[in-house]
Amino acid sequence: MAEYVLKMPDVGEGVAEAEVVEWHVKPGDPVREDMVLAAVMTDKATIEIPAPVAGTVTWIAVEVGETVAVKAPLVRIETEGSGEVVAADKMPEPEKRAAALIAEPLKTATPKVQPASAPATLSAQKPLASPAVRRRALDGGIDLRQVQGSGPAGRITHEDIDAFSGSGALEAKPAGPARKTAVEEIKITGLRRKIAEKMALSVSRIPHITYVEEVDVSDLEELRAKMNTARKPEQPKLTILPFLMQAIVKTVAEQPAMNATFDDAAGVISRYSAVHIGIATQTPAGLVVPVVRHAEARGIWDCATELARVADAARNGSAQREELSGSTITVSSLGAMGGIASTPVINHPEVAIIGVNKIVTRPVWDGSQFIPRKTMNLSSSFDHRIVDGWDAAHFIQRIKALLETPALIFIES
């Protein structure tokens, strides 16, 4: 027998370590070649690490929530033959695929579900499932120990959850209110920890100033409706965001200080001619910011197409590293849930973020009478170390003028 040591693979340029968000095995467990051993996360990308050989796990390096350095030992497997150390650049082909920033989805067999009349016996072992599946089960009140997994090594998939939910196997809830005393403690790991760290960094390092302005988007909404009616089959349905993105492009050309990042440790402001717009996007795993790169070189339809593509990639977990980093200014929109006003947190190290609130119909005085108009608020935050209040107001007023007279968006400067 020999010991096979699998090292943490190099998962991307500039990445020195990764956080272990899930172990699928424990010491003493037998493993097959290509079986997923662990899931790690770095820069909002989840990577699945498969076994390079078959054997028995004898040791794991860290617990869930802890970090492991690139090329440091991750797990040891007792196997047949002579021992060797597996480095990231010497991993067999399946492992190289898994070391990509987003692993390929696992192919699953037809889910198997225990009948409602014969509940599954709860296993003492932790069920095998991805973080997204665990979160979905938690939100749906499903005990994963009752779900029969159809994936490799009995891994539970989204299809298994769908089949279990539709089988009637969920326990009936007692009628009437009952006293509840349970306390659930959840360790903050993975993407949620990354979000927490990012928000804490932004708020602790950046003195925010927030400016709220009302925008009459009646004409813009009329134009948007006409453009959607005439759109081609391959074109996505326009939302207000592509128009806002184009307004931002025009405005930062006049006020480049807004399209910038600030390295406060070095005391250096970087102003960019390229406009890479981050779009804060809610996903099943949490908040991420996919990036529409070079918005200055795109038209309305191109912005809409690329926005839909990167947002979908972020939601389904297929976004690449470069699609989740490198933004120069960010837009935060909650759509119909946008509320009247908000105080968006700047995406560090940027200096500005534009928050979009919901569109509502309000009575507006036109000088002689009240008329119904579609309006929304822009709630935008700025780094007050770099952006003065007057400049912030001027920036938003210019965007407001473009959105209220949308023909100006299409006029070349």
Short mmCIF file of C-alpha atoms in Angstrom, two decimals:
data_model
loop_
_atom_site.label_atom_id
_atom_site.label_comp_id
_atom_site.label_asym_id
_atom_site.label_seq_id
_atom_site.Cartn_x
_atom_site.Cartn_y
_atom_site.Cartn_z
CA MET A 1 0.00 0.00 0.00
CA ALA A 2 1.10 3.57 -0.61
CA GLU A 3 -0.07 7.04 0.33
CA TYR A 4 -1.21 9.43 -2.40
CA VAL A 5 -1.09 13.13 -1.41
CA LEU A 6 -3.36 15.47 -3.35
CA LYS A 7 -2.33 19.12 -3.23
CA MET A 8 -4.60 22.13 -3.56
CA PRO A 9 -4.60 22.96 -7.31
CA ASP A 10 -3.70 26.37 -8.71
CA VAL A 11 -7.17 27.63 -9.68
CA GLY A 12 -6.33 30.99 -11.21
CA GLU A 13 -3.80 33.75 -11.61
CA GLY A 14 -3.27 35.68 -8.39
CA VAL A 15 -5.14 33.16 -6.22
CA ALA A 16 -3.01 32.12 -3.25
CA GLU A 17 -5.54 30.20 -1.19
CA ALA A 18 -9.09 28.88 -1.19
CA GLU A 19 -11.73 28.26 1.46
CA VAL A 20 -13.04 24.75 1.95
CA VAL A 21 -16.83 25.03 1.86
CA GLU A 22 -17.71 21.32 1.88
CA TRP A 23 -16.12 17.91 2.43
CA HIS A 24 -17.80 14.95 0.78
CA VAL A 25 -15.57 12.44 2.57
CA LYS A 26 -13.98 11.85 5.96
CA PRO A 27 -10.99 9.80 7.12
CA GLY A 28 -11.71 6.11 6.66
CA ASP A 29 -14.07 6.57 3.69
CA PRO A 30 -13.37 4.60 0.52
CA VAL A 31 -13.20 6.68 -2.66
CA ARG A 32 -13.29 5.98 -6.37
CA GLU A 33 -11.23 7.72 -9.02
CA ASP A 34 -12.96 10.96 -10.15
CA MET A 35 -15.24 10.95 -7.08
CA VAL A 36 -15.71 14.51 -5.74
CA LEU A 37 -13.78 14.89 -2.48
CA ALA A 38 -14.37 18.53 -1.58
CA ALA A 39 -15.72 21.89 -2.76
CA VAL A 40 -13.55 24.97 -2.33
CA MET A 41 -14.28 28.62 -3.05
CA THR A 42 -12.20 31.56 -4.14
CA ASP A 43 -13.29 34.91 -5.57
CA LYS A 44 -16.93 33.81 -5.59
CA ALA A 45 -16.26 30.74 -7.71
CA THR A 46 -16.89 27.22 -6.41
CA ILE A 47 -14.51 24.46 -7.49
CA GLU A 48 -15.02 20.73 -7.03
CA ILE A 49 -11.90 18.67 -6.31
CA PRO A 50 -12.12 15.02 -7.47
CA ALA A 51 -10.04 12.04 -6.34
CA PRO A 52 -7.06 11.34 -8.61
CA VAL A 53 -7.00 7.68 -7.57
CA ALA A 54 -9.13 5.04 -5.88
CA GLY A 55 -8.36 4.14 -2.28
CA THR A 56 -9.17 5.10 1.30
CA VAL A 57 -9.01 8.62 2.79
CA THR A 58 -6.54 8.68 5.67
CA TRP A 59 -6.31 12.41 6.42
CA ILE A 60 -7.84 15.77 5.44
CA ALA A 61 -6.01 19.07 5.85
CA VAL A 62 -8.63 21.53 7.12
CA GLU A 63 -12.22 21.73 8.30
CA VAL A 64 -15.09 23.44 6.47
CA GLY A 65 -14.71 27.22 6.71
CA GLU A 66 -10.91 27.12 6.89
CA THR A 67 -8.52 28.06 4.11
CA VAL A 68 -5.81 26.06 2.39
CA ALA A 69 -2.92 27.50 0.37
CA VAL A 70 -2.41 26.64 -3.27
CA LYS A 71 -0.10 23.59 -3.64
CA ALA A 72 -0.43 22.76 0.06
CA PRO A 73 -1.50 19.17 0.94
CA LEU A 74 -5.27 18.89 0.86
CA VAL A 75 -6.04 15.20 1.40
CA ARG A 76 -4.20 11.90 1.66
CA ILE A 77 -5.45 8.66 0.11
CA GLU A 78 -4.10 5.20 0.83
CA THR A 79 -3.93 3.31 -2.45
CA GLU A 80 -2.27 0.45 -4.25
CA GLY A 81 1.16 0.92 -5.83
CA SER A 82 3.99 3.34 -5.10
CA GLY A 83 3.28 6.66 -3.40
CA GLU A 84 3.68 10.06 -4.99
CA VAL A 85 2.69 13.68 -4.40
CA VAL A 86 0.18 15.06 -6.90
CA ALA A 87 0.81 18.70 -7.78
CA ALA A 88 -1.74 20.89 -9.59
CA ASP A 89 0.24 20.84 -12.83
CA LYS A 90 0.55 17.04 -12.74
CA MET A 91 -3.05 16.18 -12.12
CA PRO A 92 -4.78 13.73 -14.50
CA GLU A 93 -7.27 15.15 -16.99
CA PRO A 94 -10.40 14.84 -14.78
CA GLU A 95 -8.69 16.85 -12.03
CA LYS A 96 -7.61 19.54 -14.49
CA ARG A 97 -11.22 19.92 -15.52
CA ALA A 98 -12.23 20.28 -11.89
CA ALA A 99 -9.55 22.91 -11.29
CA ALA A 100 -11.31 25.26 -13.70
CA LEU A 101 -12.97 28.22 -11.97
CA ILE A 102 -16.39 26.67 -12.39
CA ALA A 103 -16.65 22.89 -12.53
CA GLU A 104 -18.80 21.25 -15.19
CA PRO A 105 -22.24 20.20 -13.87
CA LEU A 106 -22.40 16.56 -12.86
CA LYS A 107 -24.53 14.30 -15.05
CA THR A 108 -27.16 12.64 -12.94
CA ALA A 109 -29.27 9.56 -13.30
CA THR A 110 -33.04 9.46 -12.88
CA PRO A 111 -33.77 10.44 -9.25
CA LYS A 112 -34.95 7.72 -6.91
CA VAL A 113 -37.46 8.62 -4.22
CA GLN A 114 -38.64 6.66 -1.21
CA PRO A 115 -42.45 6.26 -1.20
CA ALA A 116 -44.36 8.42 1.28
CA SER A 117 -45.76 5.29 2.92
CA ALA A 118 -42.27 4.00 3.70
CA PRO A 119 -40.15 6.87 5.08
CA ALA A 120 -36.40 6.51 4.65
CA THR A 121 -34.38 5.62 7.71
CA LEU A 122 -32.30 8.63 8.74
CA SER A 123 -28.60 8.08 8.17
CA ALA A 124 -26.09 9.09 10.82
CA GLN A 125 -23.68 10.20 8.12
CA LYS A 126 -23.77 13.65 6.55
CA PRO A 127 -25.50 13.41 3.12
CA LEU A 128 -23.44 14.27 0.05
CA ALA A 129 -24.75 17.44 -1.60
CA SER A 130 -23.43 20.71 -3.03
CA PRO A 131 -23.78 23.99 -1.07
CA ALA A 132 -26.55 25.13 -3.41
CA VAL A 133 -28.52 21.91 -2.85
CA ARG A 134 -28.06 22.21 0.93
CA ARG A 135 -29.29 25.80 0.90
CA ARG A 136 -32.33 24.83 -1.16
CA ALA A 137 -33.14 21.97 1.21
CA LEU A 138 -32.77 24.28 4.22
CA ASP A 139 -35.07 26.89 2.68
CA GLY A 140 -37.63 24.18 1.83
CA GLY A 141 -37.52 22.48 5.23
CA ILE A 142 -36.20 19.23 3.73
CA ASP A 143 -34.05 16.84 5.75
CA LEU A 144 -31.45 15.65 3.25
CA ARG A 145 -31.04 12.42 5.20
CA GLN A 146 -34.48 11.42 3.89
CA VAL A 147 -33.54 12.04 0.24
CA GLN A 148 -32.13 9.25 -1.93
CA GLY A 149 -29.21 10.64 -3.98
CA SER A 150 -28.80 9.63 -7.60
CA GLY A 151 -25.41 11.22 -8.24
CA PRO A 152 -21.94 9.70 -7.90
CA ALA A 153 -21.43 8.06 -4.49
CA GLY A 154 -25.08 8.79 -3.66
CA ARG A 155 -24.68 12.54 -4.06
CA ILE A 156 -27.98 14.45 -3.83
CA THR A 157 -28.83 16.66 -6.81
CA HIS A 158 -31.43 19.32 -7.53
CA GLU A 159 -33.39 16.69 -9.47
CA ASP A 160 -33.47 14.50 -6.35
CA ILE A 161 -34.89 17.44 -4.36
CA ASP A 162 -37.53 18.02 -7.07
CA ALA A 163 -38.54 14.35 -7.02
CA PHE A 164 -38.60 14.18 -3.23
CA SER A 165 -40.74 17.32 -2.94
CA GLY A 166 -43.27 15.94 -5.41
CA SER A 167 -43.45 12.49 -3.84
CA GLY A 168 -45.50 13.46 -0.80
CA ALA A 169 -42.66 12.32 1.47
CA LEU A 170 -42.53 15.60 3.36
CA GLU A 171 -43.84 15.29 6.87
CA ALA A 172 -47.21 16.90 7.54
CA LYS A 173 -47.04 19.97 9.77
CA PRO A 174 -49.07 19.90 12.99
CA ALA A 175 -52.32 21.85 12.96
CA GLY A 176 -52.47 25.02 15.03
CA PRO A 177 -49.67 27.14 16.48
CA ALA A 178 -47.04 25.52 18.69
CA ARG A 179 -44.25 26.89 20.85
CA LYS A 180 -40.83 26.71 19.21
CA THR A 181 -37.62 26.60 21.20
CA ALA A 182 -35.03 25.41 18.66
CA VAL A 183 -31.99 27.56 17.92
CA GLU A 184 -30.10 26.97 14.71
CA GLU A 185 -26.46 28.04 14.57
CA ILE A 186 -25.06 28.43 11.07
CA LYS A 187 -21.37 28.91 10.48
CA ILE A 188 -20.74 31.64 7.92
CA THR A 189 -18.71 30.03 5.14
CA GLY A 190 -18.24 30.16 1.40
CA LEU A 191 -19.90 32.91 -0.61
CA ARG A 192 -21.81 34.29 2.38
CA ARG A 193 -18.51 34.82 4.23
CA LYS A 194 -17.01 36.48 1.15
CA ILE A 195 -20.00 38.84 0.99
CA ALA A 196 -19.72 39.62 4.71
CA GLU A 197 -16.01 40.38 4.40
CA LYS A 198 -16.58 42.57 1.34
CA MET A 199 -19.38 44.57 2.98
CA ALA A 200 -17.39 45.03 6.19
CA LEU A 201 -14.38 46.23 4.19
CA SER A 202 -16.46 48.69 2.17
CA VAL A 203 -18.27 50.20 5.14
CA SER A 204 -15.23 50.34 7.44
CA ARG A 205 -12.85 51.80 4.83
CA ILE A 206 -15.12 54.05 2.76
CA PRO A 207 -16.98 57.11 4.14
CA HIS A 208 -20.21 56.94 2.14
CA ILE A 209 -22.32 59.84 0.94
CA THR A 210 -25.72 58.87 -0.50
CA TYR A 211 -27.67 61.07 -2.89
CA VAL A 212 -31.31 60.33 -3.84
CA GLU A 213 -33.02 61.91 -6.85
CA GLU A 214 -36.41 61.34 -8.51
CA VAL A 215 -36.42 60.66 -12.24
CA ASP A 216 -39.44 60.92 -14.57
CA VAL A 217 -39.09 57.85 -16.81
CA SER A 218 -42.45 58.13 -18.60
CA ASP A 219 -40.89 58.86 -22.00
CA LEU A 220 -38.21 56.23 -21.45
CA GLU A 221 -40.79 53.59 -20.59
CA GLU A 222 -42.78 54.49 -23.73
CA LEU A 223 -39.63 54.17 -25.85
CA ARG A 224 -38.65 50.91 -24.16
CA ALA A 225 -42.09 49.41 -24.84
CA LYS A 226 -41.89 50.34 -28.55
CA MET A 227 -38.37 48.92 -28.88
CA ASN A 228 -39.44 45.67 -27.22
CA THR A 229 -42.39 45.38 -29.61
CA ALA A 230 -40.04 45.72 -32.59
CA ARG A 231 -37.18 43.59 -31.25
CA LYS A 232 -35.82 40.65 -33.21
CA PRO A 233 -36.36 37.08 -31.97
CA GLU A 234 -32.72 36.72 -30.93
CA GLN A 235 -32.74 39.99 -28.98
CA PRO A 236 -33.51 39.96 -25.24
CA LYS A 237 -36.35 41.97 -23.76
CA LEU A 238 -35.12 45.40 -22.77
CA THR A 239 -35.25 46.44 -19.13
CA ILE A 240 -34.36 49.91 -17.93
CA LEU A 241 -30.79 48.81 -17.09
CA PRO A 242 -29.29 48.95 -20.62
CA PHE A 243 -30.53 52.55 -20.94
CA LEU A 244 -29.01 53.40 -17.57
CA MET A 245 -25.74 51.75 -18.61
CA GLN A 246 -25.61 53.90 -21.75
CA ALA A 247 -26.40 57.00 -19.68
CA ILE A 248 -23.53 56.09 -17.34
CA VAL A 249 -21.15 55.72 -20.30
CA LYS A 250 -22.00 59.22 -21.54
CA THR A 251 -21.80 60.75 -18.08
CA VAL A 252 -18.47 59.26 -16.99
CA ALA A 253 -16.96 60.56 -20.22
CA GLU A 254 -17.73 64.02 -18.83
CA GLN A 255 -16.90 63.11 -15.20
CA PRO A 256 -14.12 60.48 -15.30
CA ALA A 257 -13.61 60.75 -11.54
CA MET A 258 -16.71 58.55 -11.09
CA ASN A 259 -15.37 55.70 -13.20
CA ALA A 260 -12.49 54.99 -10.89
CA THR A 261 -11.04 52.93 -8.07
CA PHE A 262 -9.15 54.17 -5.02
CA ASP A 263 -6.21 52.32 -3.48
CA ASP A 264 -6.24 53.99 -0.08
CA ALA A 265 -3.17 52.07 1.11
CA ALA A 266 -1.07 53.47 -1.75
CA GLY A 267 -2.99 56.74 -1.96
CA VAL A 268 -3.61 56.27 -5.68
CA ILE A 269 -6.79 56.92 -7.71
CA SER A 270 -7.08 54.99 -10.99
CA ARG A 271 -9.40 56.53 -13.56
CA TYR A 272 -10.43 54.22 -16.40
CA SER A 273 -11.27 55.03 -20.00
CA ALA A 274 -12.93 51.62 -20.28
CA VAL A 275 -16.34 51.40 -18.62
CA HIS A 276 -16.75 48.00 -16.97
CA ILE A 277 -20.17 48.07 -15.28
CA GLY A 278 -20.79 45.65 -12.42
CA ILE A 279 -24.41 44.57 -11.99
CA ALA A 280 -25.23 43.45 -8.43
CA THR A 281 -27.14 40.19 -8.93
CA GLN A 282 -28.96 37.98 -6.44
CA THR A 283 -28.26 34.28 -6.94
CA PRO A 284 -29.36 31.16 -5.03
CA ALA A 285 -25.96 31.21 -3.31
CA GLY A 286 -25.96 34.93 -2.48
CA LEU A 287 -25.06 38.32 -3.96
CA VAL A 288 -22.48 38.44 -6.75
CA VAL A 289 -21.45 41.17 -9.19
CA PRO A 290 -21.07 39.97 -12.79
CA VAL A 291 -19.46 42.55 -15.06
CA VAL A 292 -20.48 43.91 -18.47
CA ARG A 293 -17.07 44.81 -19.84
CA HIS A 294 -16.46 47.72 -22.24
CA ALA A 295 -19.96 49.16 -22.09
CA GLU A 296 -18.51 52.20 -23.88
CA ALA A 297 -18.16 50.03 -27.01
CA ARG A 298 -21.68 48.58 -26.87
CA GLY A 299 -25.10 49.77 -27.99
CA ILE A 300 -28.41 49.31 -26.18
CA TRP A 301 -29.13 45.84 -27.56
CA ASP A 302 -25.54 44.66 -27.09
CA CYS A 303 -25.61 45.85 -23.46
CA ALA A 304 -28.90 44.01 -22.92
CA THR A 305 -27.57 40.80 -24.47
CA GLU A 306 -24.34 40.80 -22.50
CA LEU A 307 -26.14 41.76 -19.30
CA ALA A 308 -28.51 38.80 -19.68
CA ARG A 309 -25.60 36.46 -20.44
CA VAL A 310 -23.40 37.34 -17.45
CA ALA A 311 -26.35 37.54 -15.05
CA ASP A 312 -27.54 34.06 -16.11
CA ALA A 313 -23.99 32.72 -15.76
CA ALA A 314 -23.79 34.14 -12.25
CA ARG A 315 -27.13 32.61 -11.25
CA ASN A 316 -26.39 29.14 -12.59
CA GLY A 317 -22.81 29.05 -11.31
CA SER A 318 -21.06 28.97 -14.69
CA ALA A 319 -19.51 32.46 -14.55
CA GLN A 320 -15.76 32.63 -15.06
CA ARG A 321 -13.36 34.58 -12.84
CA GLU A 322 -13.00 37.47 -15.29
CA GLU A 323 -16.78 37.81 -15.48
CA LEU A 324 -17.00 38.41 -11.73
CA SER A 325 -14.18 40.93 -11.29
CA GLY A 326 -12.72 44.10 -12.75
CA SER A 327 -15.71 46.43 -12.58
CA THR A 328 -15.05 50.19 -12.54
CA ILE A 329 -18.54 51.30 -11.43
CA THR A 330 -21.51 49.29 -10.17
CA VAL A 331 -25.30 49.36 -10.56
CA SER A 332 -27.55 47.91 -7.86
CA SER A 333 -31.17 47.20 -8.77
CA LEU A 334 -33.83 45.28 -6.88
CA GLY A 335 -36.37 45.58 -9.68
CA ALA A 336 -39.98 45.62 -8.47
CA MET A 337 -38.65 45.15 -4.91
CA GLY A 338 -36.57 48.31 -5.21
CA GLY A 339 -38.50 50.33 -2.65
CA ILE A 340 -38.69 54.12 -2.53
CA ALA A 341 -35.06 54.74 -1.60
CA SER A 342 -32.02 52.77 -0.53
CA THR A 343 -28.44 53.29 0.66
CA PRO A 344 -26.30 51.02 -1.54
CA VAL A 345 -22.86 50.02 -0.30
CA ILE A 346 -19.98 50.84 -2.63
CA ASN A 347 -18.28 47.89 -4.31
CA HIS A 348 -14.76 48.37 -2.89
CA PRO A 349 -12.39 49.71 -4.27
CA GLU A 350 -14.71 51.62 -6.62
CA VAL A 351 -15.81 55.16 -5.76
CA ALA A 352 -19.46 55.09 -6.93
CA ILE A 353 -22.50 52.84 -7.05
CA ILE A 354 -25.88 53.68 -8.59
CA GLY A 355 -28.98 52.20 -6.96
CA VAL A 356 -32.17 51.79 -8.98
CA ASN A 357 -35.49 51.90 -7.11
CA LYS A 358 -38.85 50.68 -8.41
CA ILE A 359 -40.91 52.54 -10.99
CA VAL A 360 -44.25 53.85 -9.71
CA THR A 361 -46.97 56.07 -11.12
CA ARG A 362 -47.28 59.36 -9.22
CA PRO A 363 -49.30 62.56 -9.71
CA VAL A 364 -46.97 65.27 -11.04
CA TRP A 365 -47.87 68.99 -11.21
CA ASP A 366 -47.28 70.34 -14.74
CA GLY A 367 -48.01 73.96 -13.86
CA SER A 368 -51.77 73.79 -14.27
CA GLN A 369 -52.85 70.33 -13.16
CA PHE A 370 -51.69 67.02 -11.73
CA ILE A 371 -50.98 64.37 -14.34
CA PRO A 372 -49.93 60.73 -13.86
CA ARG A 373 -46.25 60.14 -14.60
CA LYS A 374 -43.98 57.12 -14.18
CA THR A 375 -41.17 57.95 -11.81
CA MET A 376 -38.37 56.20 -10.00
CA ASN A 377 -35.63 57.21 -7.62
CA LEU A 378 -31.92 56.79 -8.12
CA SER A 379 -30.24 56.17 -4.75
CA SER A 380 -26.50 56.44 -5.30
CA SER A 381 -23.52 56.29 -2.97
CA PHE A 382 -20.06 57.81 -3.41
CA ASP A 383 -16.69 57.64 -1.68
CA HIS A 384 -16.66 61.01 0.09
CA ARG A 385 -12.87 60.98 0.27
CA ILE A 386 -12.76 61.25 -3.51
CA VAL A 387 -16.16 62.63 -4.56
CA ASP A 388 -17.55 65.88 -3.20
CA GLY A 389 -21.28 66.27 -2.66
CA TRP A 390 -21.66 68.81 -5.48
CA ASP A 391 -19.90 66.49 -7.94
CA ALA A 392 -22.09 63.56 -6.86
CA ALA A 393 -25.24 65.64 -7.39
CA HIS A 394 -24.01 66.90 -10.78
CA PHE A 395 -23.26 63.32 -11.87
CA ILE A 396 -26.75 62.07 -10.99
CA GLN A 397 -28.45 65.16 -12.46
CA ARG A 398 -26.72 64.48 -15.78
CA ILE A 399 -27.90 60.85 -15.74
CA LYS A 400 -31.39 62.07 -14.83
CA ALA A 401 -31.42 64.43 -17.84
CA LEU A 402 -30.46 61.58 -20.20
CA LEU A 403 -33.09 59.21 -18.82
CA GLU A 404 -35.84 61.85 -18.90
CA THR A 405 -34.98 62.70 -22.53
CA PRO A 406 -33.91 59.27 -23.79
CA ALA A 407 -33.26 60.48 -27.37
CA LEU A 408 -30.10 62.11 -25.97
CA ILE A 409 -28.75 58.66 -25.12
CA PHE A 410 -28.58 57.82 -28.85
CA ILE A 411 -26.96 61.09 -29.94
CA GLU A 412 -23.20 60.76 -30.35
CA SER A 413 -21.20 63.30 -28.42
#
